[in-house]
XYZ file of C-alpha atoms in Angstrom:
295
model
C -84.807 -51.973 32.660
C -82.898 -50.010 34.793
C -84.000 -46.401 35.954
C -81.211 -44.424 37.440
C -81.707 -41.519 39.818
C -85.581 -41.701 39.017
C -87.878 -39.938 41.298
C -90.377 -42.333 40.881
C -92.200 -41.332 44.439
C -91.928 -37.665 44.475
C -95.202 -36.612 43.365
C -98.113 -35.576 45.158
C -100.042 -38.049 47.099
C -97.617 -40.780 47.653
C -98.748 -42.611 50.868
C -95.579 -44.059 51.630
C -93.361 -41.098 51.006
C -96.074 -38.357 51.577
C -93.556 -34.869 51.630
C -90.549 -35.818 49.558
C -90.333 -32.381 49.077
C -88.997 -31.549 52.598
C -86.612 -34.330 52.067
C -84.646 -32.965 48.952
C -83.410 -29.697 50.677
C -82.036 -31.882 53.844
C -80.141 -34.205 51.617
C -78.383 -31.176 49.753
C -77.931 -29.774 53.654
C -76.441 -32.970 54.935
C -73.767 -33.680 51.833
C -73.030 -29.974 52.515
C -72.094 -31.025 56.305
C -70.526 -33.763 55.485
C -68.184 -31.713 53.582
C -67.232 -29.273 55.508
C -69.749 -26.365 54.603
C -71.167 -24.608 57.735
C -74.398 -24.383 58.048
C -74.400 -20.309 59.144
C -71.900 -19.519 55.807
C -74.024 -19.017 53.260
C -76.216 -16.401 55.038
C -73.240 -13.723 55.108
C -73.916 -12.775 51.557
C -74.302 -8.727 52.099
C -72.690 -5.404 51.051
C -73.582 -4.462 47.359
C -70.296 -2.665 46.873
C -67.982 -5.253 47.977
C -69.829 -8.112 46.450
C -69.997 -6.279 42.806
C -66.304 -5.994 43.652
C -64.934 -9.042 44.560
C -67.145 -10.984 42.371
C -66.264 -10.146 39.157
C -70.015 -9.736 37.917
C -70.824 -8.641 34.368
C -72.675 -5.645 33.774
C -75.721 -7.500 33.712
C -75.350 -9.255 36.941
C -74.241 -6.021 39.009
C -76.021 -6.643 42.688
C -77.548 -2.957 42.405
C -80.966 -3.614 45.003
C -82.124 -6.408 47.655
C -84.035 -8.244 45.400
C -80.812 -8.817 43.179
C -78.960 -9.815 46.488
C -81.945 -12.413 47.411
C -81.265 -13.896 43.831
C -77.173 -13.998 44.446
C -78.330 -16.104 47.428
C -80.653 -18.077 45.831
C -78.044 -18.441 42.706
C -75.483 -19.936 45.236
C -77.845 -22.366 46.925
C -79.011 -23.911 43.242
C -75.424 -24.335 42.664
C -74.843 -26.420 45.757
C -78.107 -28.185 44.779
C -76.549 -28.931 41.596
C -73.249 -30.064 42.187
C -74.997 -32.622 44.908
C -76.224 -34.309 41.899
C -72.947 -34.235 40.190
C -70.708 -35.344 43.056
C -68.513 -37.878 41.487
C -65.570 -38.826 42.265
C -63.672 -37.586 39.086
C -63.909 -34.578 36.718
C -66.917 -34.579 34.331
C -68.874 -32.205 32.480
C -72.715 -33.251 32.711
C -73.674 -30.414 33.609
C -70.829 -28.064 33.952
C -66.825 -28.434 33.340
C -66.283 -29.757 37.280
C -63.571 -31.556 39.723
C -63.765 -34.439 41.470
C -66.029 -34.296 44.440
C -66.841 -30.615 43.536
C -68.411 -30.372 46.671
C -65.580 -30.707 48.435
C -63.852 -28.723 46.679
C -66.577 -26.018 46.890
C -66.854 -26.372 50.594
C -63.095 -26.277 51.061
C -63.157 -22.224 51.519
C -65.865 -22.082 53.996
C -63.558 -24.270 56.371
C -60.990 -21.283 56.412
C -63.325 -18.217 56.470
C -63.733 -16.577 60.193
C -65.356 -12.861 59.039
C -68.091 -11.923 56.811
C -65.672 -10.785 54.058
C -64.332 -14.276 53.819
C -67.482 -15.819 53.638
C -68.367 -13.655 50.478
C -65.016 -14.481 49.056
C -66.046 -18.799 49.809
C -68.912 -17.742 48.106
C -67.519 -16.283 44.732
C -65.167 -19.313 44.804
C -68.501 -21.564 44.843
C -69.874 -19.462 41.885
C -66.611 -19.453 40.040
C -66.174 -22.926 40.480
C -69.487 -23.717 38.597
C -69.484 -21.214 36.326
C -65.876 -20.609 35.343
C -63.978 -23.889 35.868
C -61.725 -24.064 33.170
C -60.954 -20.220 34.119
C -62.466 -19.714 30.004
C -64.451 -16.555 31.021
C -63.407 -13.210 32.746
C -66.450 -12.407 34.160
C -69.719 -14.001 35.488
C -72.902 -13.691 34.320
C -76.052 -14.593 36.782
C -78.890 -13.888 35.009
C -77.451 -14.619 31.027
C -75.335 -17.650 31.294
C -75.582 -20.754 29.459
C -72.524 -22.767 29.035
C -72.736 -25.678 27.118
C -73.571 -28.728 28.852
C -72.854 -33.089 28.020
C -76.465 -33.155 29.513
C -78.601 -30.693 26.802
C -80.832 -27.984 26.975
C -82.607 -28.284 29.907
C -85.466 -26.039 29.023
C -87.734 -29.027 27.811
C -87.573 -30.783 31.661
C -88.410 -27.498 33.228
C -91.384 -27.409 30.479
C -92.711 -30.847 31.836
C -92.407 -29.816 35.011
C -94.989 -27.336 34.594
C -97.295 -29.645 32.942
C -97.062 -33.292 33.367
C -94.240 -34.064 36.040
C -95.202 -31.536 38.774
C -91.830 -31.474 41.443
C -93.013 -29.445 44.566
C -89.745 -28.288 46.542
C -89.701 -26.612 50.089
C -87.253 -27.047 52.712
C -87.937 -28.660 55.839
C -86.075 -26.058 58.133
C -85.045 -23.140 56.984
C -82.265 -21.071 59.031
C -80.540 -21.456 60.862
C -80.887 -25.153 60.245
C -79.870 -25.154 56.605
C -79.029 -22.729 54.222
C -82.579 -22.856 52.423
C -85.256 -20.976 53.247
C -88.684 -22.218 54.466
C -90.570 -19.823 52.906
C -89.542 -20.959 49.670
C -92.264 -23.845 48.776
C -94.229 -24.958 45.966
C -96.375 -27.393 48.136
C -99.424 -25.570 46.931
C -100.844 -26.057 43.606
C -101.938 -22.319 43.724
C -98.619 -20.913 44.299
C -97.005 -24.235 41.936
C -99.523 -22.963 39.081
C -99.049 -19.002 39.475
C -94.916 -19.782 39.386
C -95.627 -21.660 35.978
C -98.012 -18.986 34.436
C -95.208 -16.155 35.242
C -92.055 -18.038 33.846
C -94.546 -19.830 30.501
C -97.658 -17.830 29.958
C -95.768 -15.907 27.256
C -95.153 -18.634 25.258
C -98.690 -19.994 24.742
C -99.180 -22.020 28.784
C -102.112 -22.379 30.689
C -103.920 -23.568 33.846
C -105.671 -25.915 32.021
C -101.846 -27.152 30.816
C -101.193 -27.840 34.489
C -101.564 -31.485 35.804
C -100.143 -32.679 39.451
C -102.105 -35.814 39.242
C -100.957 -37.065 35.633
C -98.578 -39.853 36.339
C -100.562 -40.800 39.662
C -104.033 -41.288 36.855
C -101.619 -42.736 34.237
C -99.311 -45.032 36.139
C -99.945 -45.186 39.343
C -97.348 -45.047 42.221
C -97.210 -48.904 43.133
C -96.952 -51.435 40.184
C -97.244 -55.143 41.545
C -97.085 -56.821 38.392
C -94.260 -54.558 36.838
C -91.224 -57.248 36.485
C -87.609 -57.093 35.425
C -87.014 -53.341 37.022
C -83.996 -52.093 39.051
C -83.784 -48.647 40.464
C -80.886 -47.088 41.818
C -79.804 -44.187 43.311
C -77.144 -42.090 44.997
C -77.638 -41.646 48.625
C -76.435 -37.944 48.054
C -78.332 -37.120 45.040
C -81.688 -34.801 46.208
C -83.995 -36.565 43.813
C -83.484 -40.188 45.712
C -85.799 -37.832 47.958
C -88.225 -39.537 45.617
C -87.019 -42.811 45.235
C -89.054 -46.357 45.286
C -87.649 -47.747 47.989
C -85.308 -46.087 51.470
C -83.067 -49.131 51.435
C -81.366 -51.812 49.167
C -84.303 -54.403 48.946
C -86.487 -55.618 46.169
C -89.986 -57.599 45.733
C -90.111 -59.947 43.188
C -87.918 -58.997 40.311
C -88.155 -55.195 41.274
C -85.086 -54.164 42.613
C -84.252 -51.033 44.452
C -80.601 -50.424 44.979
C -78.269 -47.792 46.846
C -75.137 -46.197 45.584
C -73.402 -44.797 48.787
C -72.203 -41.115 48.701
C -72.237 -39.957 45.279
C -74.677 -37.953 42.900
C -77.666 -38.943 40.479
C -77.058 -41.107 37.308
C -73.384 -42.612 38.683
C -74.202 -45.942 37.642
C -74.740 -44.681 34.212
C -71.406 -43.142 34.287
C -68.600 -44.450 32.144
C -65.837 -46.752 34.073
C -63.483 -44.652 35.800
C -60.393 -45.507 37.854
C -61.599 -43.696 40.218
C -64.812 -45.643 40.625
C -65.873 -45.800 44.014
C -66.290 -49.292 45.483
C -70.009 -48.780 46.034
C -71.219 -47.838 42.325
C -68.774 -51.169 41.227
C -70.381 -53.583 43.095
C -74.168 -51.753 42.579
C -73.150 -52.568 38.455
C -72.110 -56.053 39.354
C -75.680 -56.271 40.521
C -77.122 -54.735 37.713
C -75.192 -57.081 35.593
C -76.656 -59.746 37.377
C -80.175 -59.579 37.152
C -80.301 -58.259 33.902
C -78.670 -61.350 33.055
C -80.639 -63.728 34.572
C -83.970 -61.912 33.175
C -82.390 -62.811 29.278
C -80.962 -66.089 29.475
């Protein structure tokens, strides 16, 4: 079996990896570094005129109060988060109609913009970029937008997440460190739980629904006479935050592999010219011990 991208050591009370949590943010942080995003440019989101100007925004997703601002910042920062997981080195459309390296590509603005104007402007490219690709639609829509995805409707994950596979999130720093803020943590079960109840509770969810210790009970964390398992990962995708293993190693016929500076899932991927040398050889591998475990 091979499990791709799987966040097999992000849960609460891992003793080896005991805040993976405070790792996710910092990987999203560092692939934005690495490609050319300052860290300083995504906190010059401001002006409520200028940005419902220059930002095309349908009438629904007009920035009329703070609050909406804090969720224009917020919007932008998910985006990043997202494309991290998608940073391959052609176009695709797992999750979104995308370039190559659309973190690059996202970033690219930021590396020209000197004022605060221009560093709204990088912004709207970033939101444009993931929302409006194929230039399709003539506005954007925040709050109401649901293009249609290679990956499906995502709204049974973020279910599971609320009952079964609890995800905490916070970020290690906050500014001016990285663009995510501190305060922003679901490290608590309290504050995990109340988040759940506000976004579910009107479709039939309850505490009693809500389980942070299920796979830990079910499965366990460690498994030393699992056989005939490879994980892999992308060294840029946040979930390896979670991952079984920091480096390329295995024990026994458990094998935890690295794919150097790409998303989640790229093994998975389809061959592509474009294929970076890393994900060839971590297939090769793959190839390898699945074959030996058969014949």
């Amino acid at each position: 079996m091979v499990a791709s991208s799987a966040p097999v050591h992000f849960y609460v009370n891992v003793s080896s990896n005991p805040r993976p949590d405070l790792k996710y943010s910092s990987i999203v942080t560092n692939v934005l570094n690495k490609n050319g995003c300052k860290k300083e440019a995504l906190f010059n989101i401001n002006g409520r005129q200028y940005l419902n100007d220059k930002f095309k925004f349908s009438n629904i997703s007009k920035i009329n109060s703070t609050d909406d601002g804090e969720l224009l910042i917020y919007n932008v920062l998910a985006i990043f988060d997202l494309m991290a997981k998608v940073n391959y080195p052609y176009s695709t459309s797992l999750k979104r109609p995308l370039p190559a390296w659309p973190i690059k590509e996202a970033c690219k603005p930021f590396l020209k913009a000197k004022t605060s104007e221009e560093y709204i402007l990088a912004s709207f490219e970033v939101l444009n970029l993931w929302n409006n690709y194929t230039g399709k639609y003539k506005e954007i829509d925040l709050w109401d937008f649901s293009p249609p995805s290679e990956a499906g409707d995502t709204d049974g994950w973020d279910w599971q997440t609320c009952t079964e596979v609890i995800l905490p999130m916070c970020s290690i720093h906050g500014a001016p460190f990285d663009p995510f803020d501190k305060g922003n943590c679901y490290h608590n079960e309290t504050e995990y739980l109340n988040n759940c109840l506000k976004i579910y509770s009107s479709i039939g969810y309850t505490k009693e629904m809500f389980d942070p210790y299920f796979v830990q009970n079910n499965y366990g964390y460690e498994w030393p006479n699992a056989s005939n398992i490879i994980f892999s990962n992308g060294n840029y995708d946040p979930w390896s935050a979670g991952r079984w293993r920091e480096i390329t190693t295995n024990e026994g016929s458990l094998y935890n592999l690295i794919i150097e500076d790409v998303g989640e899932m790229y093994d998975f991927m389809g061959s592509n010219k474009n294929d970076t040398e890393s994900v060839l050889n971590v297939r090769k591998m793959e190839r390898m011990h699945i074959s030996s475990w058969i014949l």
